[in-house]
mmCIF file of C-alpha atoms in Angstrom:
data_model
loop_
_atom_site.group_PDB
_atom_site.id
_atom_site.type_symbol
_atom_site.label_atom_id
_atom_site.label_comp_id
_atom_site.label_asym_id
_atom_site.label_seq_id
_atom_site.Cartn_x
_atom_site.Cartn_y
_atom_site.Cartn_z
ATOM 1 C CA MET A 1 0.023 -0.059 -0.008
ATOM 2 C CA HIS A 2 2.943 2.330 0.827
ATOM 3 C CA ASN A 3 4.333 1.774 -2.732
ATOM 4 C CA VAL A 4 0.996 2.562 -4.278
ATOM 5 C CA ALA A 5 0.660 5.832 -2.279
ATOM 6 C CA ALA A 6 4.310 6.789 -3.200
ATOM 7 C CA LEU A 7 3.432 6.217 -6.925
ATOM 8 C CA ILE A 8 0.476 8.441 -6.718
ATOM 9 C CA ALA A 9 2.541 11.207 -5.156
ATOM 10 C CA ASP A 10 5.303 10.547 -7.706
ATOM 11 C CA ALA A 11 2.864 10.905 -10.572
ATOM 12 C CA ALA A 12 1.267 14.048 -9.170
ATOM 13 C CA LEU A 13 4.610 15.864 -8.864
ATOM 14 C CA PHE A 14 6.271 14.786 -12.135
ATOM 15 C CA VAL A 15 3.361 13.909 -14.415
ATOM 16 C CA LEU A 16 0.350 16.058 -13.462
ATOM 17 C CA LEU A 17 2.213 19.245 -12.490
ATOM 18 C CA PRO A 18 4.337 19.374 -15.635
ATOM 19 C CA TRP A 19 1.249 18.656 -17.707
ATOM 20 C CA ILE A 20 -0.499 21.672 -16.076
ATOM 21 C CA LEU A 21 2.515 23.823 -16.648
ATOM 22 C CA TRP A 22 2.819 22.536 -20.346
ATOM 23 C CA ARG A 23 -0.874 23.443 -21.076
ATOM 24 C CA GLY A 24 -0.661 26.655 -19.087
ATOM 25 C CA THR A 25 2.273 27.949 -21.230
ATOM 26 C CA LYS A 26 0.558 26.845 -24.375
ATOM 27 C CA ARG A 27 3.199 24.168 -24.926
ATOM 28 C CA ALA A 28 5.980 26.707 -25.199
ATOM 29 C CA LEU A 29 8.415 24.237 -23.614
ATOM 30 C CA PRO A 30 8.888 20.570 -24.475
ATOM 31 C CA ILE A 31 6.946 18.354 -22.236
ATOM 32 C CA ALA A 32 10.166 16.253 -21.644
ATOM 33 C CA VAL A 33 11.918 19.389 -20.164
ATOM 34 C CA LEU A 34 9.439 20.289 -17.533
ATOM 35 C CA PRO A 35 9.769 17.160 -15.252
ATOM 36 C CA ILE A 36 13.520 17.676 -15.326
ATOM 37 C CA LEU A 37 13.128 21.290 -14.349
ATOM 38 C CA VAL A 38 10.689 20.276 -11.457
ATOM 39 C CA GLY A 39 13.139 17.703 -10.224
ATOM 40 C CA ILE A 40 16.020 20.050 -10.298
ATOM 41 C CA LEU A 41 14.114 22.709 -8.399
ATOM 42 C CA MET A 42 13.157 20.149 -5.790
ATOM 43 C CA ALA A 43 16.805 19.262 -5.426
ATOM 44 C CA VAL A 44 17.982 22.956 -5.196
ATOM 45 C CA TRP A 45 15.229 23.814 -2.633
ATOM 46 C CA HIS A 46 15.876 20.634 -0.614
ATOM 47 C CA VAL A 47 12.184 19.692 -0.752
ATOM 48 C CA PRO A 48 11.775 16.571 1.527
ATOM 49 C CA VAL A 49 10.090 14.475 -1.199
ATOM 50 C CA LYS A 50 11.701 11.340 0.232
ATOM 51 C CA THR A 51 9.220 11.564 3.149
ATOM 52 C CA LEU A 52 6.534 10.814 0.464
ATOM 53 C CA GLY A 53 8.512 7.889 -0.947
ATOM 54 C CA ILE A 54 9.658 9.803 -4.022
ATOM 55 C CA PRO A 55 11.272 8.539 -6.166
ATOM 56 C CA SER A 56 8.900 5.583 -5.878
ATOM 57 C CA THR A 57 9.902 2.065 -6.817
ATOM 58 C CA TYR A 58 6.955 1.639 -9.245
ATOM 59 C CA GLY A 59 7.518 5.178 -10.635
ATOM 60 C CA ASN A 60 11.160 4.293 -11.444
ATOM 61 C CA ASP A 61 10.148 1.158 -13.330
ATOM 62 C CA ILE A 62 7.287 2.777 -15.179
ATOM 63 C CA GLY A 63 9.367 5.814 -16.245
ATOM 64 C CA TRP A 64 12.173 3.643 -17.525
ATOM 65 C CA VAL A 65 9.953 1.333 -19.510
ATOM 66 C CA ALA A 66 8.237 4.436 -20.976
ATOM 67 C CA VAL A 67 11.500 5.938 -22.260
ATOM 68 C CA LEU A 68 12.441 2.590 -23.790
ATOM 69 C CA VAL A 69 9.206 2.594 -25.584
ATOM 70 C CA LEU A 70 9.773 6.180 -26.771
ATOM 71 C CA ALA A 71 13.155 5.172 -28.166
ATOM 72 C CA PHE A 72 11.597 2.029 -29.867
ATOM 73 C CA THR A 73 8.650 3.985 -31.470
ATOM 74 C CA ALA A 74 11.192 6.523 -32.797
ATOM 75 C CA GLY A 75 13.067 3.774 -34.483
ATOM 76 C CA LEU A 76 9.799 2.422 -35.960
ATOM 77 C CA GLU A 77 9.217 5.918 -37.463
ATOM 78 C CA MET A 78 12.637 6.189 -39.001
ATOM 79 C CA TRP A 79 11.610 4.640 -42.360
ATOM 80 C CA GLN A 80 8.144 5.957 -42.454
ATOM 81 C CA GLN A 81 6.843 8.875 -44.473
ATOM 82 C CA PRO A 82 5.267 11.323 -41.865
ATOM 83 C CA ALA A 83 1.660 12.001 -42.614
ATOM 84 C CA GLY A 84 0.901 15.279 -44.260
ATOM 85 C CA THR A 85 4.421 15.715 -45.556
ATOM 86 C CA LEU A 86 4.341 16.885 -49.099
ATOM 87 C CA ALA A 87 6.830 15.530 -51.791
ATOM 88 C CA SER A 88 8.479 18.898 -52.004
ATOM 89 C CA ASP A 89 9.324 18.767 -48.363
ATOM 90 C CA GLU A 90 11.107 15.549 -48.515
ATOM 91 C CA LEU A 91 14.900 15.547 -47.655
ATOM 92 C CA PRO A 92 17.559 14.135 -49.944
ATOM 93 C CA ALA A 93 18.305 10.505 -48.867
ATOM 94 C CA PRO A 94 21.494 10.347 -46.983
ATOM 95 C CA THR A 95 24.105 7.728 -47.940
ATOM 96 C CA LEU A 96 25.407 5.585 -45.067
ATOM 97 C CA GLY A 97 28.963 6.945 -45.441
ATOM 98 C CA ARG A 98 27.664 10.597 -45.467
ATOM 99 C CA LEU A 99 25.384 9.933 -42.470
ATOM 100 C CA ILE A 100 28.244 8.519 -40.418
ATOM 101 C CA GLY A 101 30.595 11.230 -41.427
ATOM 102 C CA GLY A 102 28.119 13.928 -40.582
ATOM 103 C CA ALA A 103 27.491 12.240 -37.227
ATOM 104 C CA PHE A 104 31.138 12.197 -36.326
ATOM 105 C CA VAL A 105 31.779 15.734 -37.456
ATOM 106 C CA ALA A 106 28.750 16.918 -35.362
ATOM 107 C CA LEU A 107 30.220 15.131 -32.336
ATOM 108 C CA GLY A 108 33.983 15.638 -32.965
ATOM 109 C CA GLY A 109 33.853 19.328 -33.590
ATOM 110 C CA PRO A 110 32.132 20.363 -30.315
ATOM 111 C CA PHE A 111 34.272 17.745 -28.490
ATOM 112 C CA ILE A 112 37.546 19.203 -29.640
ATOM 113 C CA ILE A 113 36.600 22.857 -29.235
ATOM 114 C CA GLY A 114 34.854 22.174 -25.906
ATOM 115 C CA SER A 115 37.842 20.310 -24.449
ATOM 116 C CA ILE A 116 40.189 23.179 -25.506
ATOM 117 C CA PHE A 117 37.833 25.721 -23.955
ATOM 118 C CA ALA A 118 37.652 23.757 -20.748
ATOM 119 C CA LEU A 119 41.338 23.213 -20.587
ATOM 120 C CA THR A 120 42.189 26.921 -21.359
ATOM 121 C CA TYR A 121 39.551 28.779 -19.430
ATOM 122 C CA LEU A 122 37.627 26.658 -17.039
ATOM 123 C CA LEU A 123 40.060 24.257 -15.302
ATOM 124 C CA PRO A 124 42.289 27.109 -14.047
ATOM 125 C CA LEU A 125 39.360 28.525 -12.132
ATOM 126 C CA PRO A 126 39.039 27.570 -8.405
ATOM 127 C CA GLY A 127 37.037 24.440 -7.723
ATOM 128 C CA TRP A 128 37.040 23.229 -11.377
ATOM 129 C CA HIS A 129 39.851 20.813 -11.368
ATOM 130 C CA PRO A 130 38.802 17.386 -10.139
ATOM 131 C CA PRO A 131 41.116 15.764 -7.510
ATOM 132 C CA HIS A 132 41.417 12.395 -9.203
ATOM 133 C CA ALA A 133 42.067 13.240 -12.802
ATOM 134 C CA THR A 134 44.660 14.898 -15.039
ATOM 135 C CA PRO A 135 43.892 18.266 -16.740
ATOM 136 C CA LEU A 136 43.518 16.501 -20.103
ATOM 137 C CA ILE A 137 41.118 13.877 -18.697
ATOM 138 C CA ALA A 138 39.109 16.547 -17.006
ATOM 139 C CA ALA A 139 38.931 18.703 -20.112
ATOM 140 C CA ALA A 140 38.018 15.830 -22.303
ATOM 141 C CA SER A 141 35.183 14.840 -19.878
ATOM 142 C CA ILE A 142 33.676 18.352 -20.198
ATOM 143 C CA GLY A 143 34.235 18.302 -23.925
ATOM 144 C CA LEU A 144 32.353 15.016 -24.261
ATOM 145 C CA CYS A 145 29.410 16.311 -22.266
ATOM 146 C CA ILE A 146 29.286 19.407 -24.547
ATOM 147 C CA ALA A 147 29.323 17.295 -27.685
ATOM 148 C CA VAL A 148 26.602 14.793 -26.775
ATOM 149 C CA SER A 149 23.034 14.997 -28.100
ATOM 150 C CA ALA A 150 20.021 13.944 -26.033
ATOM 151 C CA LEU A 151 18.435 10.875 -27.599
ATOM 152 C CA PRO A 152 15.456 10.290 -25.190
ATOM 153 C CA VAL A 153 14.670 13.974 -24.862
ATOM 154 C CA LEU A 154 15.148 14.618 -28.529
ATOM 155 C CA ILE A 155 12.744 11.826 -29.321
ATOM 156 C CA GLY A 156 10.140 13.693 -27.293
ATOM 157 C CA VAL A 157 10.928 16.963 -29.039
ATOM 158 C CA VAL A 158 10.739 15.359 -32.522
ATOM 159 C CA ARG A 159 7.489 13.785 -31.566
ATOM 160 C CA GLU A 160 5.988 17.300 -30.986
ATOM 161 C CA LEU A 161 7.039 18.645 -34.402
ATOM 162 C CA LYS A 162 4.580 19.412 -37.257
ATOM 163 C CA PRO A 163 4.229 16.720 -39.830
ATOM 164 C CA ALA A 164 6.082 18.730 -42.433
ATOM 165 C CA GLN A 165 9.044 19.090 -40.054
ATOM 166 C CA LYS A 166 9.263 15.410 -39.029
ATOM 167 C CA PRO A 167 11.832 14.536 -41.763
ATOM 168 C CA LEU A 168 14.333 17.035 -40.282
ATOM 169 C CA GLY A 169 13.595 15.494 -36.910
ATOM 170 C CA GLN A 170 14.151 11.906 -38.061
ATOM 171 C CA LEU A 171 17.418 12.937 -39.703
ATOM 172 C CA ALA A 172 18.589 14.510 -36.434
ATOM 173 C CA LEU A 173 17.621 11.317 -34.646
ATOM 174 C CA LYS A 174 19.709 9.293 -36.936
ATOM 175 C CA LEU A 175 22.704 11.429 -36.200
ATOM 176 C CA ALA A 176 21.946 11.375 -32.467
ATOM 177 C CA VAL A 177 21.853 7.502 -32.465
ATOM 178 C CA ILE A 178 25.381 7.385 -33.970
ATOM 179 C CA ASP A 179 26.559 10.105 -31.667
ATOM 180 C CA ASP A 180 25.137 8.452 -28.542
ATOM 181 C CA ALA A 181 26.806 5.130 -29.456
ATOM 182 C CA THR A 182 30.044 6.967 -29.867
ATOM 183 C CA LEU A 183 29.466 8.655 -26.525
ATOM 184 C CA TRP A 184 29.475 5.338 -24.589
ATOM 185 C CA VAL A 185 32.620 4.277 -26.434
ATOM 186 C CA GLY A 186 34.086 7.664 -25.413
ATOM 187 C CA LEU A 187 33.122 7.106 -21.804
ATOM 188 C CA ALA A 188 34.812 3.779 -21.763
ATOM 189 C CA VAL A 189 37.981 5.233 -23.327
ATOM 190 C CA LEU A 190 38.119 8.119 -20.809
ATOM 191 C CA GLN A 191 37.657 5.740 -17.929
ATOM 192 C CA PHE A 192 40.498 3.485 -19.192
ATOM 193 C CA ALA A 193 42.726 6.534 -19.659
ATOM 194 C CA ALA A 194 41.979 7.742 -16.135
ATOM 195 C CA ARG A 195 42.276 4.298 -14.376
ATOM 196 C CA GLY A 196 44.357 2.295 -16.742
ATOM 197 C CA SER A 197 43.721 -1.516 -17.161
ATOM 198 C CA ALA A 198 41.342 -1.504 -14.131
ATOM 199 C CA ALA A 199 38.765 0.029 -16.435
ATOM 200 C CA LEU A 200 38.956 -2.926 -18.916
ATOM 201 C CA HIS A 201 36.790 -6.001 -18.624
ATOM 202 C CA GLY A 202 37.214 -9.093 -20.682
ATOM 203 C CA TRP A 203 34.331 -10.237 -22.914
ATOM 204 C CA THR A 204 32.293 -13.225 -21.716
ATOM 205 C CA GLY A 205 29.842 -15.505 -23.549
ATOM 206 C CA LEU A 206 27.080 -12.992 -22.829
ATOM 207 C CA GLU A 207 28.691 -10.315 -25.068
ATOM 208 C CA GLY A 208 29.018 -12.745 -27.819
ATOM 209 C CA LEU A 209 25.458 -13.723 -27.478
ATOM 210 C CA ALA A 210 24.407 -10.027 -27.547
ATOM 211 C CA VAL A 211 26.173 -9.555 -30.967
ATOM 212 C CA LEU A 212 24.533 -12.770 -32.370
ATOM 213 C CA LEU A 213 21.129 -11.511 -31.065
ATOM 214 C CA LEU A 214 21.506 -8.147 -32.829
ATOM 215 C CA ILE A 215 22.462 -9.928 -36.021
ATOM 216 C CA ALA A 216 19.589 -12.235 -35.811
ATOM 217 C CA LEU A 217 17.107 -9.366 -35.210
ATOM 218 C CA ALA A 218 18.448 -7.560 -38.203
ATOM 219 C CA ALA A 219 18.480 -10.625 -40.444
ATOM 220 C CA GLY A 220 14.908 -11.543 -39.273
ATOM 221 C CA GLY A 221 13.657 -8.061 -40.040
ATOM 222 C CA ASN A 222 15.245 -8.125 -43.526
ATOM 223 C CA TRP A 223 13.736 -11.599 -44.312
ATOM 224 C CA ALA A 224 10.290 -10.488 -43.171
ATOM 225 C CA SER A 225 10.398 -7.343 -45.253
ATOM 226 C CA ARG A 226 10.922 -9.497 -48.308
ATOM 227 C CA HIS A 227 8.874 -12.657 -47.541
ATOM 228 C CA LEU A 228 6.290 -11.786 -44.937
ATOM 229 C CA ARG A 229 5.037 -8.282 -45.700
ATOM 230 C CA ASN A 230 1.495 -8.745 -44.469
ATOM 231 C CA PRO A 231 1.405 -10.983 -41.468
ATOM 232 C CA PRO A 232 -1.581 -11.385 -39.123
ATOM 233 C CA SER A 233 -1.951 -8.569 -36.552
ATOM 234 C CA TRP A 234 -1.237 -10.917 -33.534
ATOM 235 C CA LEU A 235 2.172 -11.842 -34.958
ATOM 236 C CA ILE A 236 3.212 -8.177 -35.211
ATOM 237 C CA TRP A 237 1.949 -7.443 -31.661
ATOM 238 C CA VAL A 238 3.863 -10.529 -30.291
ATOM 239 C CA THR A 239 7.105 -9.495 -32.146
ATOM 240 C CA VAL A 240 7.121 -5.915 -30.872
ATOM 241 C CA PRO A 241 7.972 -6.693 -27.170
ATOM 242 C CA VAL A 242 10.480 -9.383 -28.321
ATOM 243 C CA TYR A 243 12.452 -6.839 -30.498
ATOM 244 C CA LEU A 244 12.248 -4.212 -27.805
ATOM 245 C CA ALA A 245 13.475 -6.455 -24.902
ATOM 246 C CA ALA A 246 16.047 -8.209 -27.096
ATOM 247 C CA GLY A 247 17.559 -4.990 -28.524
ATOM 248 C CA SER A 248 17.652 -3.212 -25.170
ATOM 249 C CA TRP A 249 19.319 -6.127 -23.433
ATOM 250 C CA ALA A 250 21.912 -6.662 -26.233
ATOM 251 C CA SER A 251 23.005 -3.006 -26.233
ATOM 252 C CA MET A 252 23.217 -2.986 -22.388
ATOM 253 C CA GLN A 253 25.355 -6.214 -22.473
ATOM 254 C CA LEU A 254 27.680 -4.613 -24.964
ATOM 255 C CA GLY A 255 28.109 -1.606 -22.649
ATOM 256 C CA LEU A 256 25.893 0.720 -24.588
ATOM 257 C CA HIS A 257 22.846 2.456 -23.365
ATOM 258 C CA GLU A 258 19.668 0.396 -23.427
ATOM 259 C CA LEU A 259 18.073 3.270 -25.395
ATOM 260 C CA ILE A 260 20.428 2.613 -28.278
ATOM 261 C CA GLY A 261 19.213 -0.941 -28.515
ATOM 262 C CA ALA A 262 15.673 0.047 -28.242
ATOM 263 C CA TYR A 263 15.942 2.486 -31.119
ATOM 264 C CA PHE A 264 17.948 0.043 -33.188
ATOM 265 C CA ALA A 265 15.244 -2.720 -32.598
ATOM 266 C CA GLY A 266 12.543 -0.383 -33.897
ATOM 267 C CA ALA A 267 14.483 0.722 -36.845
ATOM 268 C CA ILE A 268 15.153 -2.940 -38.062
ATOM 269 C CA MET A 269 11.524 -3.982 -37.916
ATOM 270 C CA PRO A 270 9.940 -4.427 -41.303
ATOM 271 C CA PRO A 271 8.399 -0.996 -42.339
ATOM 272 C CA SER A 272 5.327 -2.704 -43.653
ATOM 273 C CA TRP A 273 4.740 -4.041 -40.072
ATOM 274 C CA ALA A 274 5.412 -0.640 -38.542
ATOM 275 C CA ARG A 275 2.799 0.984 -40.588
ATOM 276 C CA ARG A 276 0.191 -1.161 -39.060
ATOM 277 C CA LEU A 277 1.123 -0.171 -35.447
ATOM 278 C CA PRO A 278 -0.332 2.900 -33.635
ATOM 279 C CA ILE A 279 3.084 4.454 -33.336
ATOM 280 C CA ALA A 280 2.177 8.058 -32.728
ATOM 281 C CA GLN A 281 -0.643 7.286 -30.226
ATOM 282 C CA VAL A 282 1.694 4.924 -28.136
ATOM 283 C CA GLY A 283 4.622 7.412 -28.371
ATOM 284 C CA THR A 284 2.536 10.400 -27.333
ATOM 285 C CA PHE A 285 0.855 8.490 -24.412
ATOM 286 C CA SER A 286 4.329 7.404 -23.053
ATOM 287 C CA LEU A 287 5.742 10.924 -23.447
ATOM 288 C CA ILE A 288 3.061 12.741 -21.600
ATOM 289 C CA TRP A 289 1.834 10.267 -19.030
ATOM 290 C CA LEU A 290 4.512 7.795 -18.181
ATOM 291 C CA ALA A 291 8.098 9.056 -19.181
ATOM 292 C CA PRO A 292 7.932 12.258 -17.069
ATOM 293 C CA MET A 293 8.630 10.234 -13.885
ATOM 294 C CA PHE A 294 11.926 9.139 -15.382
ATOM 295 C CA PHE A 295 12.885 12.723 -16.381
ATOM 296 C CA GLY A 296 11.881 14.052 -13.052
ATOM 297 C CA HIS A 297 13.887 11.533 -11.022
ATOM 298 C CA SER A 298 16.888 12.345 -12.979
ATOM 299 C CA GLY A 299 16.476 15.989 -11.964
ATOM 300 C CA LEU A 300 16.212 14.918 -8.294
ATOM 301 C CA LYS A 301 19.675 13.309 -8.461
ATOM 302 C CA ILE A 302 21.342 16.683 -8.887
ATOM 303 C CA ASP A 303 23.292 18.104 -5.887
ATOM 304 C CA GLY A 304 21.405 21.300 -5.221
ATOM 305 C CA ASP A 305 24.193 22.753 -3.043
ATOM 306 C CA ALA A 306 26.599 22.788 -6.041
ATOM 307 C CA LEU A 307 24.327 25.083 -8.169
ATOM 308 C CA THR A 308 26.017 28.365 -7.219
ATOM 309 C CA TRP A 309 26.253 31.646 -9.074
ATOM 310 C CA PRO A 310 29.646 31.012 -10.485
ATOM 311 C CA SER A 311 28.468 27.643 -11.893
ATOM 312 C CA VAL A 312 25.459 29.407 -13.558
ATOM 313 C CA VAL A 313 27.876 31.891 -15.211
ATOM 314 C CA ALA A 314 30.131 29.115 -16.400
ATOM 315 C CA SER A 315 27.057 27.226 -17.677
ATOM 316 C CA LEU A 316 26.096 30.185 -19.902
ATOM 317 C CA ALA A 317 29.496 30.139 -21.398
ATOM 318 C CA LEU A 318 29.276 26.375 -21.944
ATOM 319 C CA VAL A 319 25.826 26.908 -23.519
ATOM 320 C CA ALA A 320 27.230 29.358 -26.066
ATOM 321 C CA VAL A 321 30.118 27.020 -26.947
ATOM 322 C CA SER A 322 27.829 24.066 -27.174
ATOM 323 C CA ILE A 323 25.243 25.585 -29.318
ATOM 324 C CA ILE A 324 27.528 27.450 -31.764
ATOM 325 C CA THR A 325 29.896 24.473 -32.186
ATOM 326 C CA LYS A 326 27.161 21.896 -32.804
ATOM 327 C CA ILE A 327 25.259 24.060 -35.312
ATOM 328 C CA ALA A 328 28.508 25.037 -37.148
ATOM 329 C CA ALA A 329 29.668 21.476 -37.396
ATOM 330 C CA VAL A 330 26.293 20.417 -38.958
ATOM 331 C CA CYS A 331 26.429 23.360 -41.463
ATOM 332 C CA LEU A 332 29.962 22.775 -42.407
ATOM 333 C CA PHE A 333 29.492 19.030 -43.116
ATOM 334 C CA PRO A 334 25.700 18.344 -43.606
ATOM 335 C CA PRO A 335 24.712 14.698 -42.963
ATOM 336 C CA THR A 336 23.141 14.531 -46.538
ATOM 337 C CA LYS A 337 23.823 16.488 -49.696
ATOM 338 C CA GLY A 338 21.329 19.164 -50.961
ATOM 339 C CA LEU A 339 20.229 20.502 -47.630
ATOM 340 C CA THR A 340 19.431 24.148 -47.585
ATOM 341 C CA LEU A 341 20.995 26.425 -44.914
ATOM 342 C CA ARG A 342 17.847 26.618 -42.921
ATOM 343 C CA GLN A 343 17.497 22.788 -43.038
ATOM 344 C CA SER A 344 21.073 22.429 -41.804
ATOM 345 C CA LEU A 345 20.586 25.013 -39.076
ATOM 346 C CA SER A 346 17.348 23.143 -38.070
ATOM 347 C CA VAL A 347 19.157 19.837 -37.690
ATOM 348 C CA GLY A 348 21.903 21.536 -35.707
ATOM 349 C CA THR A 349 19.496 23.175 -33.338
ATOM 350 C CA LEU A 350 17.904 19.739 -32.599
ATOM 351 C CA LEU A 351 21.284 18.170 -32.114
ATOM 352 C CA GLN A 352 22.419 20.694 -29.602
ATOM 353 C CA CYS A 353 19.702 19.421 -27.303
ATOM 354 C CA LYS A 354 21.606 17.945 -24.285
ATOM 355 C CA GLY A 355 18.845 16.640 -21.952
ATOM 356 C CA LEU A 356 19.205 13.289 -20.226
ATOM 357 C CA MET A 357 22.123 11.984 -22.173
ATOM 358 C CA GLU A 358 24.394 14.679 -20.927
ATOM 359 C CA ILE A 359 22.998 14.177 -17.390
ATOM 360 C CA VAL A 360 23.795 10.398 -17.559
ATOM 361 C CA ALA A 361 27.339 11.018 -19.009
ATOM 362 C CA ALA A 362 28.095 13.705 -16.547
ATOM 363 C CA THR A 363 26.946 11.508 -13.614
ATOM 364 C CA ILE A 364 29.119 8.733 -14.680
ATOM 365 C CA LEU A 365 32.150 10.923 -15.085
ATOM 366 C CA HIS A 366 31.514 12.681 -11.813
ATOM 367 C CA ALA A 367 31.173 9.357 -9.924
ATOM 368 C CA GLN A 368 34.579 8.372 -11.390
ATOM 369 C CA GLY A 369 36.228 11.532 -10.071
ATOM 370 C CA MET A 370 36.703 13.018 -13.522
ATOM 371 C CA LEU A 371 34.468 16.023 -13.018
ATOM 372 C CA SER A 372 34.520 18.422 -10.057
ATOM 373 C CA GLU A 373 31.336 19.555 -8.248
ATOM 374 C CA PHE A 374 31.485 22.807 -9.959
ATOM 375 C CA ALA A 375 31.845 21.211 -13.412
ATOM 376 C CA PHE A 376 29.084 18.813 -12.679
ATOM 377 C CA ALA A 377 26.662 21.485 -11.570
ATOM 378 C CA SER A 378 27.441 23.626 -14.526
ATOM 379 C CA LEU A 379 26.843 20.761 -16.954
ATOM 380 C CA MET A 380 23.490 20.107 -15.287
ATOM 381 C CA ILE A 381 22.441 23.639 -15.979
ATOM 382 C CA LEU A 382 23.768 23.326 -19.563
ATOM 383 C CA ALA A 383 21.511 20.349 -20.059
ATOM 384 C CA VAL A 384 18.382 22.161 -18.845
ATOM 385 C CA ILE A 385 19.185 25.490 -20.794
ATOM 386 C CA SER A 386 20.119 23.849 -24.085
ATOM 387 C CA THR A 387 17.124 21.471 -24.006
ATOM 388 C CA THR A 388 14.765 24.342 -23.179
ATOM 389 C CA LEU A 389 16.146 26.439 -26.043
ATOM 390 C CA THR A 390 15.760 23.621 -28.532
ATOM 391 C CA GLY A 391 12.192 24.330 -29.446
ATOM 392 C CA PRO A 392 12.465 28.111 -29.802
ATOM 393 C CA LEU A 393 15.739 27.825 -31.704
ATOM 394 C CA PHE A 394 14.233 25.310 -34.095
ATOM 395 C CA ARG A 395 11.176 27.399 -34.757
ATOM 396 C CA LEU A 396 13.358 30.368 -35.372
ATOM 397 C CA VAL A 397 15.481 28.703 -38.087
ATOM 398 C CA ALA A 398 13.114 26.087 -39.508
ATOM 399 C CA PRO A 399 12.294 26.408 -43.184
ATOM 400 C CA ARG A 400 9.211 28.533 -43.770
ATOM 401 C CA LYS A 401 6.193 27.017 -45.501
ATOM 402 C CA LYS A 402 5.865 28.236 -49.106
ATOM 403 C CA ALA A 403 2.853 30.214 -49.911
ATOM 404 C CA THR A 404 0.323 28.523 -52.130
#
């Protein structure tokens, strides 16, 4: 009974309250941002939510599953033509090489510039150098957080776009998936560089099984696309949770985030199957009514005492570096040929969204002693500000609808 009461309090704080704010502000901010803001404010004001059982056990589980569903539905939509999109609004199809190259430029440019900025201007400041890392490791840790794009929050932002803007959002999601996969590799490399061979772990049979499982999912989806285009509905509904669970488990076993596997699992399902699923309805329901508990709990984990005025000022500098470098990288090397300047700017503004991925990365690096309290607090503010600015910036630079 106590767990049920805690769940009700959890939902009221991180689901109902953000929804009221979202509707009250006429949806000016992404619904995924508001629960994080509520959680951070609770942490800064030291609101004793633990006395209410928050975060609740059931709320943690429900929120996590909801975010996995969001990633999976975004993968399902990757090969779908958004409803209401005119042929003239279609984007040039990116080649695999161009897409991968664009993703690495979009990640590598901000990482290099952010690391140099941190090493030159931030680490010499009092309280910024972590006690258990070299200056290069500390600077690279900040640079990696500046470079990352927020996959789960970006999924929510893209879901709220107008139909004609969905192709730009889907292109940004493809880049974000590659960038986030690279992020986890970068985290492992940084931990090895900081702690040496203690950061390495040998592969076991489970890692090999995970690789085989991903290959089997991809091969099965490819076979079904060619030989089983119109199966009975019950088979599609049985296959969906199998793909979602298998993809998430495999990516986790390989040391990647479960969200990567969930997105990948949705993307390799046969497109003809995906078209028969209520993707938009399921994704919208998860985003508004279930996932906010996941976002809100992440905000609660922040150390409110570390959010001082100097960290706020540093965060504003980090925001400027993060936004400018990410947008410039996309414009200098667009992920597909033929993009207009406004289209490149639009993809860049979506990719600069930090959200939960930066919070996760910064939390890992902070726990390993590679980020100081000041750096960690500043990066938390950066995550909130950049995510909050994503919608307004996108609307500012998005291609204008041609007059008919």
